[in-house]
């Protein structure tokens, strides 16, 4: 099943500047994303190919001077973290130029900055109360749950696309088998008809 080109902005989080998006990468094409970052800013990238071909894609990240920070070829999924050393526009590119016919659907999670502290007044000297400890524990558990939900959404999307592709192939295979069955049936009818025609001709000749 083919999808039109889509670029869906999925999530913005309040604590850190985070963007999750899913896009289609046609064959023999490259798609780049740009982010203007300050010096000393930390950013994290997670990506995964969820549909198309062998589920692989080329990925590279460059700094404002076009220096290569990260480069991997034919990766199904990966993560990358970096702290900027200069202010400027950083570029994240995904390439499917090595593929001649397979479209890819890619998930990208781009996060910049640090998470806000759950309790701004908290420091390492002050002991936490039982309520504060419970809040921190719940906060960490919710972060794990959020990451798990993202992982399950990706697996569900990947499995759904595979199932739809398999269903489409089975559909066309069934149509082909049906056509072959009709051709065989018609051929058998014509063959039997020719036997009777030859028998009638032989009888007429003998009489």
mmCIF file with all atom_site columns, C-alpha atoms in Angstrom:
data_model
loop_
_atom_site.group_PDB
_atom_site.id
_atom_site.type_symbol
_atom_site.label_atom_id
_atom_site.label_alt_id
_atom_site.label_comp_id
_atom_site.label_asym_id
_atom_site.label_entity_id
_atom_site.label_seq_id
_atom_site.pdbx_PDB_ins_code
_atom_site.Cartn_x
_atom_site.Cartn_y
_atom_site.Cartn_z
_atom_site.occupancy
_atom_site.B_iso_or_equiv
_atom_site.pdbx_formal_charge
_atom_site.auth_seq_id
_atom_site.auth_comp_id
_atom_site.auth_asym_id
_atom_site.auth_atom_id
_atom_site.pdbx_PDB_model_num
ATOM 1   C CA . UNK A 1 1   ? 0.000   0.000   0.000   1.00 0.00 ? 1   UNK A CA 1
ATOM 2   C CA . UNK A 1 2   ? 1.451   3.354   -1.083  1.00 0.00 ? 2   UNK A CA 1
ATOM 3   C CA . UNK A 1 3   ? 0.957   6.494   0.951   1.00 0.00 ? 3   UNK A CA 1
ATOM 4   C CA . UNK A 1 4   ? 1.171   10.076  -0.348  1.00 0.00 ? 4   UNK A CA 1
ATOM 5   C CA . UNK A 1 5   ? 4.083   12.133  0.911   1.00 0.00 ? 5   UNK A CA 1
ATOM 6   C CA . UNK A 1 6   ? 3.329   13.117  4.463   1.00 0.00 ? 6   UNK A CA 1
ATOM 7   C CA . UNK A 1 7   ? 5.102   15.162  7.081   1.00 0.00 ? 7   UNK A CA 1
ATOM 8   C CA . UNK A 1 8   ? 3.106   14.858  10.287  1.00 0.00 ? 8   UNK A CA 1
ATOM 9   C CA . UNK A 1 9   ? 4.068   16.874  13.331  1.00 0.00 ? 9   UNK A CA 1
ATOM 10  C CA . UNK A 1 10  ? 3.145   14.557  16.157  1.00 0.00 ? 10  UNK A CA 1
ATOM 11  C CA . UNK A 1 11  ? 4.257   15.828  19.554  1.00 0.00 ? 11  UNK A CA 1
ATOM 12  C CA . UNK A 1 12  ? 5.621   18.944  21.246  1.00 0.00 ? 12  UNK A CA 1
ATOM 13  C CA . UNK A 1 13  ? 6.708   18.591  24.867  1.00 0.00 ? 13  UNK A CA 1
ATOM 14  C CA . UNK A 1 14  ? 6.814   21.455  27.293  1.00 0.00 ? 14  UNK A CA 1
ATOM 15  C CA . UNK A 1 15  ? 9.930   20.447  29.197  1.00 0.00 ? 15  UNK A CA 1
ATOM 16  C CA . UNK A 1 16  ? 12.316  20.176  26.228  1.00 0.00 ? 16  UNK A CA 1
ATOM 17  C CA . UNK A 1 17  ? 11.955  21.209  22.622  1.00 0.00 ? 17  UNK A CA 1
ATOM 18  C CA . UNK A 1 18  ? 11.023  17.836  21.136  1.00 0.00 ? 18  UNK A CA 1
ATOM 19  C CA . UNK A 1 19  ? 9.582   16.964  17.766  1.00 0.00 ? 19  UNK A CA 1
ATOM 20  C CA . UNK A 1 20  ? 8.329   13.594  16.591  1.00 0.00 ? 20  UNK A CA 1
ATOM 21  C CA . UNK A 1 21  ? 7.422   13.177  12.948  1.00 0.00 ? 21  UNK A CA 1
ATOM 22  C CA . UNK A 1 22  ? 6.828   10.475  10.376  1.00 0.00 ? 22  UNK A CA 1
ATOM 23  C CA . UNK A 1 23  ? 7.545   11.057  6.697   1.00 0.00 ? 23  UNK A CA 1
ATOM 24  C CA . UNK A 1 24  ? 7.749   9.126   3.452   1.00 0.00 ? 24  UNK A CA 1
ATOM 25  C CA . UNK A 1 25  ? 11.087  9.028   1.656   1.00 0.00 ? 25  UNK A CA 1
ATOM 26  C CA . UNK A 1 26  ? 10.708  8.212   -2.063  1.00 0.00 ? 26  UNK A CA 1
ATOM 27  C CA . UNK A 1 27  ? 13.297  6.184   -3.933  1.00 0.00 ? 27  UNK A CA 1
ATOM 28  C CA . UNK A 1 28  ? 16.362  8.035   -5.273  1.00 0.00 ? 28  UNK A CA 1
ATOM 29  C CA . UNK A 1 29  ? 15.611  11.027  -3.037  1.00 0.00 ? 29  UNK A CA 1
ATOM 30  C CA . UNK A 1 30  ? 16.955  12.744  0.076   1.00 0.00 ? 30  UNK A CA 1
ATOM 31  C CA . UNK A 1 31  ? 15.075  14.592  2.810   1.00 0.00 ? 31  UNK A CA 1
ATOM 32  C CA . UNK A 1 32  ? 16.745  17.074  5.182   1.00 0.00 ? 32  UNK A CA 1
ATOM 33  C CA . UNK A 1 33  ? 15.612  18.864  8.342   1.00 0.00 ? 33  UNK A CA 1
ATOM 34  C CA . UNK A 1 34  ? 17.160  22.000  9.795   1.00 0.00 ? 34  UNK A CA 1
ATOM 35  C CA . UNK A 1 35  ? 17.367  23.300  13.367  1.00 0.00 ? 35  UNK A CA 1
ATOM 36  C CA . UNK A 1 36  ? 18.872  26.575  14.574  1.00 0.00 ? 36  UNK A CA 1
ATOM 37  C CA . UNK A 1 37  ? 20.713  25.843  17.836  1.00 0.00 ? 37  UNK A CA 1
ATOM 38  C CA . UNK A 1 38  ? 22.701  27.886  20.309  1.00 0.00 ? 38  UNK A CA 1
ATOM 39  C CA . UNK A 1 39  ? 26.245  27.030  21.359  1.00 0.00 ? 39  UNK A CA 1
ATOM 40  C CA . UNK A 1 40  ? 26.369  24.427  24.118  1.00 0.00 ? 40  UNK A CA 1
ATOM 41  C CA . UNK A 1 41  ? 22.886  23.079  23.354  1.00 0.00 ? 41  UNK A CA 1
ATOM 42  C CA . UNK A 1 42  ? 22.409  19.335  23.559  1.00 0.00 ? 42  UNK A CA 1
ATOM 43  C CA . UNK A 1 43  ? 20.287  17.498  21.023  1.00 0.00 ? 43  UNK A CA 1
ATOM 44  C CA . UNK A 1 44  ? 19.262  13.854  20.678  1.00 0.00 ? 44  UNK A CA 1
ATOM 45  C CA . UNK A 1 45  ? 18.080  12.041  17.551  1.00 0.00 ? 45  UNK A CA 1
ATOM 46  C CA . UNK A 1 46  ? 16.256  8.719   17.333  1.00 0.00 ? 46  UNK A CA 1
ATOM 47  C CA . UNK A 1 47  ? 15.075  7.310   14.007  1.00 0.00 ? 47  UNK A CA 1
ATOM 48  C CA . UNK A 1 48  ? 13.605  4.094   12.694  1.00 0.00 ? 48  UNK A CA 1
ATOM 49  C CA . UNK A 1 49  ? 12.476  2.891   9.268   1.00 0.00 ? 49  UNK A CA 1
ATOM 50  C CA . UNK A 1 50  ? 8.965   1.507   9.719   1.00 0.00 ? 50  UNK A CA 1
ATOM 51  C CA . UNK A 1 51  ? 8.125   0.573   6.111   1.00 0.00 ? 51  UNK A CA 1
ATOM 52  C CA . UNK A 1 52  ? 9.673   -0.022  2.729   1.00 0.00 ? 52  UNK A CA 1
ATOM 53  C CA . UNK A 1 53  ? 12.283  -2.266  1.121   1.00 0.00 ? 53  UNK A CA 1
ATOM 54  C CA . UNK A 1 54  ? 14.743  -3.749  3.579   1.00 0.00 ? 54  UNK A CA 1
ATOM 55  C CA . UNK A 1 55  ? 13.782  -1.194  6.234   1.00 0.00 ? 55  UNK A CA 1
ATOM 56  C CA . UNK A 1 56  ? 17.076  0.689   5.879   1.00 0.00 ? 56  UNK A CA 1
ATOM 57  C CA . UNK A 1 57  ? 18.122  4.265   5.156   1.00 0.00 ? 57  UNK A CA 1
ATOM 58  C CA . UNK A 1 58  ? 21.246  6.432   5.065   1.00 0.00 ? 58  UNK A CA 1
ATOM 59  C CA . UNK A 1 59  ? 21.460  9.147   7.727   1.00 0.00 ? 59  UNK A CA 1
ATOM 60  C CA . UNK A 1 60  ? 23.927  11.950  8.395   1.00 0.00 ? 60  UNK A CA 1
ATOM 61  C CA . UNK A 1 61  ? 24.122  15.038  10.619  1.00 0.00 ? 61  UNK A CA 1
ATOM 62  C CA . UNK A 1 62  ? 26.234  18.136  9.887   1.00 0.00 ? 62  UNK A CA 1
ATOM 63  C CA . UNK A 1 63  ? 27.093  21.304  11.806  1.00 0.00 ? 63  UNK A CA 1
ATOM 64  C CA . UNK A 1 64  ? 26.797  24.919  10.493  1.00 0.00 ? 64  UNK A CA 1
ATOM 65  C CA . UNK A 1 65  ? 30.215  24.556  8.788   1.00 0.00 ? 65  UNK A CA 1
ATOM 66  C CA . UNK A 1 66  ? 29.033  21.377  7.049   1.00 0.00 ? 66  UNK A CA 1
ATOM 67  C CA . UNK A 1 67  ? 31.344  19.188  9.154   1.00 0.00 ? 67  UNK A CA 1
ATOM 68  C CA . UNK A 1 68  ? 30.081  15.635  9.463   1.00 0.00 ? 68  UNK A CA 1
ATOM 69  C CA . UNK A 1 69  ? 28.960  14.833  13.013  1.00 0.00 ? 69  UNK A CA 1
ATOM 70  C CA . UNK A 1 70  ? 27.238  11.541  12.300  1.00 0.00 ? 70  UNK A CA 1
ATOM 71  C CA . UNK A 1 71  ? 27.052  9.296   9.250   1.00 0.00 ? 71  UNK A CA 1
ATOM 72  C CA . UNK A 1 72  ? 25.601  5.828   8.926   1.00 0.00 ? 72  UNK A CA 1
ATOM 73  C CA . UNK A 1 73  ? 24.529  3.889   5.852   1.00 0.00 ? 73  UNK A CA 1
ATOM 74  C CA . UNK A 1 74  ? 21.665  1.428   5.473   1.00 0.00 ? 74  UNK A CA 1
ATOM 75  C CA . UNK A 1 75  ? 20.581  1.573   9.094   1.00 0.00 ? 75  UNK A CA 1
ATOM 76  C CA . UNK A 1 76  ? 17.198  0.289   10.226  1.00 0.00 ? 76  UNK A CA 1
ATOM 77  C CA . UNK A 1 77  ? 17.277  2.363   13.411  1.00 0.00 ? 77  UNK A CA 1
ATOM 78  C CA . UNK A 1 78  ? 19.771  4.275   15.511  1.00 0.00 ? 78  UNK A CA 1
ATOM 79  C CA . UNK A 1 79  ? 20.286  7.049   18.083  1.00 0.00 ? 79  UNK A CA 1
ATOM 80  C CA . UNK A 1 80  ? 22.683  9.983   18.210  1.00 0.00 ? 80  UNK A CA 1
ATOM 81  C CA . UNK A 1 81  ? 23.454  12.617  20.866  1.00 0.00 ? 81  UNK A CA 1
ATOM 82  C CA . UNK A 1 82  ? 25.630  15.692  20.537  1.00 0.00 ? 82  UNK A CA 1
ATOM 83  C CA . UNK A 1 83  ? 26.381  18.952  22.345  1.00 0.00 ? 83  UNK A CA 1
ATOM 84  C CA . UNK A 1 84  ? 26.882  21.861  19.965  1.00 0.00 ? 84  UNK A CA 1
ATOM 85  C CA . UNK A 1 85  ? 30.188  23.724  19.892  1.00 0.00 ? 85  UNK A CA 1
ATOM 86  C CA . UNK A 1 86  ? 28.938  26.667  17.824  1.00 0.00 ? 86  UNK A CA 1
ATOM 87  C CA . UNK A 1 87  ? 25.750  28.559  17.113  1.00 0.00 ? 87  UNK A CA 1
ATOM 88  C CA . UNK A 1 88  ? 24.054  27.997  13.791  1.00 0.00 ? 88  UNK A CA 1
ATOM 89  C CA . UNK A 1 89  ? 21.840  25.755  11.696  1.00 0.00 ? 89  UNK A CA 1
ATOM 90  C CA . UNK A 1 90  ? 22.374  22.025  12.114  1.00 0.00 ? 90  UNK A CA 1
ATOM 91  C CA . UNK A 1 91  ? 21.189  19.651  9.403   1.00 0.00 ? 91  UNK A CA 1
ATOM 92  C CA . UNK A 1 92  ? 19.785  16.124  9.688   1.00 0.00 ? 92  UNK A CA 1
ATOM 93  C CA . UNK A 1 93  ? 19.400  14.277  6.382   1.00 0.00 ? 93  UNK A CA 1
ATOM 94  C CA . UNK A 1 94  ? 17.942  10.916  5.390   1.00 0.00 ? 94  UNK A CA 1
ATOM 95  C CA . UNK A 1 95  ? 18.831  9.463   2.008   1.00 0.00 ? 95  UNK A CA 1
ATOM 96  C CA . UNK A 1 96  ? 17.162  6.731   -0.023  1.00 0.00 ? 96  UNK A CA 1
ATOM 97  C CA . UNK A 1 97  ? 19.288  7.392   -3.098  1.00 0.00 ? 97  UNK A CA 1
ATOM 98  C CA . UNK A 1 98  ? 20.679  3.852   -3.077  1.00 0.00 ? 98  UNK A CA 1
ATOM 99  C CA . UNK A 1 99  ? 17.194  2.426   -3.712  1.00 0.00 ? 99  UNK A CA 1
ATOM 100 C CA . UNK A 1 100 ? 15.762  2.424   -7.232  1.00 0.00 ? 100 UNK A CA 1
ATOM 101 C CA . UNK A 1 101 ? 12.162  1.451   -6.498  1.00 0.00 ? 101 UNK A CA 1
ATOM 102 C CA . UNK A 1 102 ? 11.469  1.132   -2.751  1.00 0.00 ? 102 UNK A CA 1
ATOM 103 C CA . UNK A 1 103 ? 9.776   3.976   -0.880  1.00 0.00 ? 103 UNK A CA 1
ATOM 104 C CA . UNK A 1 104 ? 10.571  4.218   2.823   1.00 0.00 ? 104 UNK A CA 1
ATOM 105 C CA . UNK A 1 105 ? 8.531   5.498   5.755   1.00 0.00 ? 105 UNK A CA 1
ATOM 106 C CA . UNK A 1 106 ? 10.779  6.927   8.473   1.00 0.00 ? 106 UNK A CA 1
ATOM 107 C CA . UNK A 1 107 ? 10.054  7.921   12.069  1.00 0.00 ? 107 UNK A CA 1
ATOM 108 C CA . UNK A 1 108 ? 12.192  10.712  13.562  1.00 0.00 ? 108 UNK A CA 1
ATOM 109 C CA . UNK A 1 109 ? 12.368  11.962  17.145  1.00 0.00 ? 109 UNK A CA 1
ATOM 110 C CA . UNK A 1 110 ? 14.433  15.171  17.493  1.00 0.00 ? 110 UNK A CA 1
ATOM 111 C CA . UNK A 1 111 ? 14.971  16.577  21.005  1.00 0.00 ? 111 UNK A CA 1
ATOM 112 C CA . UNK A 1 112 ? 16.918  19.670  22.002  1.00 0.00 ? 112 UNK A CA 1
ATOM 113 C CA . UNK A 1 113 ? 17.724  21.095  25.432  1.00 0.00 ? 113 UNK A CA 1
ATOM 114 C CA . UNK A 1 114 ? 17.496  19.524  28.843  1.00 0.00 ? 114 UNK A CA 1
ATOM 115 C CA . UNK A 1 115 ? 14.350  18.465  30.653  1.00 0.00 ? 115 UNK A CA 1
ATOM 116 C CA . UNK A 1 116 ? 13.117  20.964  33.220  1.00 0.00 ? 116 UNK A CA 1
ATOM 117 C CA . UNK A 1 117 ? 13.629  19.889  36.777  1.00 0.00 ? 117 UNK A CA 1
ATOM 118 C CA . UNK A 1 118 ? 10.511  18.487  38.318  1.00 0.00 ? 118 UNK A CA 1
ATOM 119 C CA . UNK A 1 119 ? 11.172  20.509  41.474  1.00 0.00 ? 119 UNK A CA 1
ATOM 120 C CA . UNK A 1 120 ? 13.153  23.701  40.692  1.00 0.00 ? 120 UNK A CA 1
ATOM 121 C CA . UNK A 1 121 ? 13.880  24.378  44.390  1.00 0.00 ? 121 UNK A CA 1
ATOM 122 C CA . UNK A 1 122 ? 15.361  20.937  44.939  1.00 0.00 ? 122 UNK A CA 1
ATOM 123 C CA . UNK A 1 123 ? 19.133  20.685  45.481  1.00 0.00 ? 123 UNK A CA 1
ATOM 124 C CA . UNK A 1 124 ? 21.532  17.959  46.447  1.00 0.00 ? 124 UNK A CA 1
ATOM 125 C CA . UNK A 1 125 ? 21.805  19.103  50.086  1.00 0.00 ? 125 UNK A CA 1
ATOM 126 C CA . UNK A 1 126 ? 18.142  19.153  51.064  1.00 0.00 ? 126 UNK A CA 1
ATOM 127 C CA . UNK A 1 127 ? 16.663  15.771  51.913  1.00 0.00 ? 127 UNK A CA 1
ATOM 128 C CA . UNK A 1 128 ? 13.545  14.816  49.997  1.00 0.00 ? 128 UNK A CA 1
ATOM 129 C CA . UNK A 1 129 ? 10.288  14.239  51.773  1.00 0.00 ? 129 UNK A CA 1
ATOM 130 C CA . UNK A 1 130 ? 8.362   11.052  51.208  1.00 0.00 ? 130 UNK A CA 1
ATOM 131 C CA . UNK A 1 131 ? 5.920   12.913  48.938  1.00 0.00 ? 131 UNK A CA 1
ATOM 132 C CA . UNK A 1 132 ? 8.748   14.415  46.858  1.00 0.00 ? 132 UNK A CA 1
ATOM 133 C CA . UNK A 1 133 ? 10.428  11.040  46.508  1.00 0.00 ? 133 UNK A CA 1
ATOM 134 C CA . UNK A 1 134 ? 7.154   9.502   45.397  1.00 0.00 ? 134 UNK A CA 1
ATOM 135 C CA . UNK A 1 135 ? 6.648   12.293  42.838  1.00 0.00 ? 135 UNK A CA 1
ATOM 136 C CA . UNK A 1 136 ? 10.133  11.795  41.404  1.00 0.00 ? 136 UNK A CA 1
ATOM 137 C CA . UNK A 1 137 ? 9.607   8.052   41.216  1.00 0.00 ? 137 UNK A CA 1
ATOM 138 C CA . UNK A 1 138 ? 6.277   8.480   39.422  1.00 0.00 ? 138 UNK A CA 1
ATOM 139 C CA . UNK A 1 139 ? 7.862   11.006  37.052  1.00 0.00 ? 139 UNK A CA 1
ATOM 140 C CA . UNK A 1 140 ? 10.613  8.562   36.057  1.00 0.00 ? 140 UNK A CA 1
ATOM 141 C CA . UNK A 1 141 ? 8.109   5.731   35.619  1.00 0.00 ? 141 UNK A CA 1
ATOM 142 C CA . UNK A 1 142 ? 5.928   7.916   33.377  1.00 0.00 ? 142 UNK A CA 1
ATOM 143 C CA . UNK A 1 143 ? 8.949   8.712   31.206  1.00 0.00 ? 143 UNK A CA 1
ATOM 144 C CA . UNK A 1 144 ? 9.571   4.980   30.795  1.00 0.00 ? 144 UNK A CA 1
ATOM 145 C CA . UNK A 1 145 ? 5.893   4.439   29.967  1.00 0.00 ? 145 UNK A CA 1
ATOM 146 C CA . UNK A 1 146 ? 6.013   7.224   27.359  1.00 0.00 ? 146 UNK A CA 1
ATOM 147 C CA . UNK A 1 147 ? 9.072   5.682   25.699  1.00 0.00 ? 147 UNK A CA 1
ATOM 148 C CA . UNK A 1 148 ? 7.430   2.254   25.753  1.00 0.00 ? 148 UNK A CA 1
ATOM 149 C CA . UNK A 1 149 ? 4.264   3.627   24.144  1.00 0.00 ? 149 UNK A CA 1
ATOM 150 C CA . UNK A 1 150 ? 6.331   5.211   21.375  1.00 0.00 ? 150 UNK A CA 1
ATOM 151 C CA . UNK A 1 151 ? 8.100   1.903   20.761  1.00 0.00 ? 151 UNK A CA 1
ATOM 152 C CA . UNK A 1 152 ? 4.817   -0.008  20.649  1.00 0.00 ? 152 UNK A CA 1
ATOM 153 C CA . UNK A 1 153 ? 3.296   2.569   18.267  1.00 0.00 ? 153 UNK A CA 1
ATOM 154 C CA . UNK A 1 154 ? 6.218   2.097   15.901  1.00 0.00 ? 154 UNK A CA 1
ATOM 155 C CA . UNK A 1 155 ? 5.962   -1.693  16.062  1.00 0.00 ? 155 UNK A CA 1
ATOM 156 C CA . UNK A 1 156 ? 2.199   -1.509  15.512  1.00 0.00 ? 156 UNK A CA 1
ATOM 157 C CA . UNK A 1 157 ? 2.649   0.762   12.484  1.00 0.00 ? 157 UNK A CA 1
ATOM 158 C CA . UNK A 1 158 ? 5.368   -1.474  11.068  1.00 0.00 ? 158 UNK A CA 1
ATOM 159 C CA . UNK A 1 159 ? 3.323   -4.650  11.540  1.00 0.00 ? 159 UNK A CA 1
ATOM 160 C CA . UNK A 1 160 ? 0.197   -3.002  10.120  1.00 0.00 ? 160 UNK A CA 1
ATOM 161 C CA . UNK A 1 161 ? 2.014   -1.918  6.962   1.00 0.00 ? 161 UNK A CA 1
ATOM 162 C CA . UNK A 1 162 ? 3.451   -5.404  6.538   1.00 0.00 ? 162 UNK A CA 1
ATOM 163 C CA . UNK A 1 163 ? -0.003  -6.942  7.008   1.00 0.00 ? 163 UNK A CA 1
ATOM 164 C CA . UNK A 1 164 ? -1.563  -4.560  4.473   1.00 0.00 ? 164 UNK A CA 1
ATOM 165 C CA . UNK A 1 165 ? 1.194   -5.318  1.977   1.00 0.00 ? 165 UNK A CA 1
ATOM 166 C CA . UNK A 1 166 ? 0.728   -9.063  2.489   1.00 0.00 ? 166 UNK A CA 1
ATOM 167 C CA . UNK A 1 167 ? -3.052  -8.683  2.125   1.00 0.00 ? 167 UNK A CA 1
ATOM 168 C CA . UNK A 1 168 ? -2.570  -6.818  -1.158  1.00 0.00 ? 168 UNK A CA 1
ATOM 169 C CA . UNK A 1 169 ? -0.274  -9.529  -2.487  1.00 0.00 ? 169 UNK A CA 1
ATOM 170 C CA . UNK A 1 170 ? -2.700  -12.279 -1.464  1.00 0.00 ? 170 UNK A CA 1
ATOM 171 C CA . UNK A 1 171 ? -5.511  -10.343 -3.165  1.00 0.00 ? 171 UNK A CA 1
ATOM 172 C CA . UNK A 1 172 ? -3.668  -10.142 -6.479  1.00 0.00 ? 172 UNK A CA 1
ATOM 173 C CA . UNK A 1 173 ? -2.536  -13.755 -6.185  1.00 0.00 ? 173 UNK A CA 1
ATOM 174 C CA . UNK A 1 174 ? -6.163  -14.834 -5.700  1.00 0.00 ? 174 UNK A CA 1
ATOM 175 C CA . UNK A 1 175 ? -7.225  -12.869 -8.767  1.00 0.00 ? 175 UNK A CA 1
ATOM 176 C CA . UNK A 1 176 ? -4.460  -14.540 -10.787 1.00 0.00 ? 176 UNK A CA 1
ATOM 177 C CA . UNK A 1 177 ? -5.475  -18.003 -9.584  1.00 0.00 ? 177 UNK A CA 1
ATOM 178 C CA . UNK A 1 178 ? -9.111  -17.260 -10.454 1.00 0.00 ? 178 UNK A CA 1
ATOM 179 C CA . UNK A 1 179 ? -8.168  -16.213 -13.992 1.00 0.00 ? 179 UNK A CA 1
ATOM 180 C CA . UNK A 1 180 ? -6.026  -19.333 -14.437 1.00 0.00 ? 180 UNK A CA 1
ATOM 181 C CA . UNK A 1 181 ? -8.894  -21.500 -13.150 1.00 0.00 ? 181 UNK A CA 1
ATOM 182 C CA . UNK A 1 182 ? -11.326 -20.004 -15.687 1.00 0.00 ? 182 UNK A CA 1
ATOM 183 C CA . UNK A 1 183 ? -8.805  -20.470 -18.517 1.00 0.00 ? 183 UNK A CA 1
ATOM 184 C CA . UNK A 1 184 ? -8.271  -24.123 -17.552 1.00 0.00 ? 184 UNK A CA 1
ATOM 185 C CA . UNK A 1 185 ? -12.020 -24.761 -17.321 1.00 0.00 ? 185 UNK A CA 1
ATOM 186 C CA . UNK A 1 186 ? -12.683 -23.191 -20.724 1.00 0.00 ? 186 UNK A CA 1
ATOM 187 C CA . UNK A 1 187 ? -9.783  -25.177 -22.224 1.00 0.00 ? 187 UNK A CA 1
ATOM 188 C CA . UNK A 1 188 ? -11.150 -28.456 -20.828 1.00 0.00 ? 188 UNK A CA 1
ATOM 189 C CA . UNK A 1 189 ? -14.652 -27.706 -22.173 1.00 0.00 ? 189 UNK A CA 1
ATOM 190 C CA . UNK A 1 190 ? -13.272 -26.927 -25.629 1.00 0.00 ? 190 UNK A CA 1
ATOM 191 C CA . UNK A 1 191 ? -11.134 -30.080 -25.564 1.00 0.00 ? 191 UNK A CA 1
ATOM 192 C CA . UNK A 1 192 ? -14.107 -32.292 -24.632 1.00 0.00 ? 192 UNK A CA 1
ATOM 193 C CA . UNK A 1 193 ? -16.213 -30.587 -27.284 1.00 0.00 ? 193 UNK A CA 1
ATOM 194 C CA . UNK A 1 194 ? -13.555 -31.334 -29.901 1.00 0.00 ? 194 UNK A CA 1
ATOM 195 C CA . UNK A 1 195 ? -13.594 -35.056 -28.950 1.00 0.00 ? 195 UNK A CA 1
ATOM 196 C CA . UNK A 1 196 ? -17.344 -35.299 -29.591 1.00 0.00 ? 196 UNK A CA 1
ATOM 197 C CA . UNK A 1 197 ? -17.049 -33.350 -32.830 1.00 0.00 ? 197 UNK A CA 1
ATOM 198 C CA . UNK A 1 198 ? -14.366 -35.739 -34.111 1.00 0.00 ? 198 UNK A CA 1
ATOM 199 C CA . UNK A 1 199 ? -16.497 -38.757 -33.135 1.00 0.00 ? 199 UNK A CA 1
ATOM 200 C CA . UNK A 1 200 ? -19.534 -37.399 -35.014 1.00 0.00 ? 200 UNK A CA 1
ATOM 201 C CA . UNK A 1 201 ? -17.381 -36.742 -38.069 1.00 0.00 ? 201 UNK A CA 1
ATOM 202 C CA . UNK A 1 202 ? -16.021 -40.307 -38.026 1.00 0.00 ? 202 UNK A CA 1
ATOM 203 C CA . UNK A 1 203 ? -19.539 -41.760 -37.725 1.00 0.00 ? 203 UNK A CA 1
ATOM 204 C CA . UNK A 1 204 ? -20.787 -39.655 -40.634 1.00 0.00 ? 204 UNK A CA 1
ATOM 205 C CA . UNK A 1 205 ? -17.847 -40.800 -42.802 1.00 0.00 ? 205 UNK A CA 1
ATOM 206 C CA . UNK A 1 206 ? -18.394 -44.474 -42.038 1.00 0.00 ? 206 UNK A CA 1
ATOM 207 C CA . UNK A 1 207 ? -22.067 -44.339 -43.000 1.00 0.00 ? 207 UNK A CA 1
#
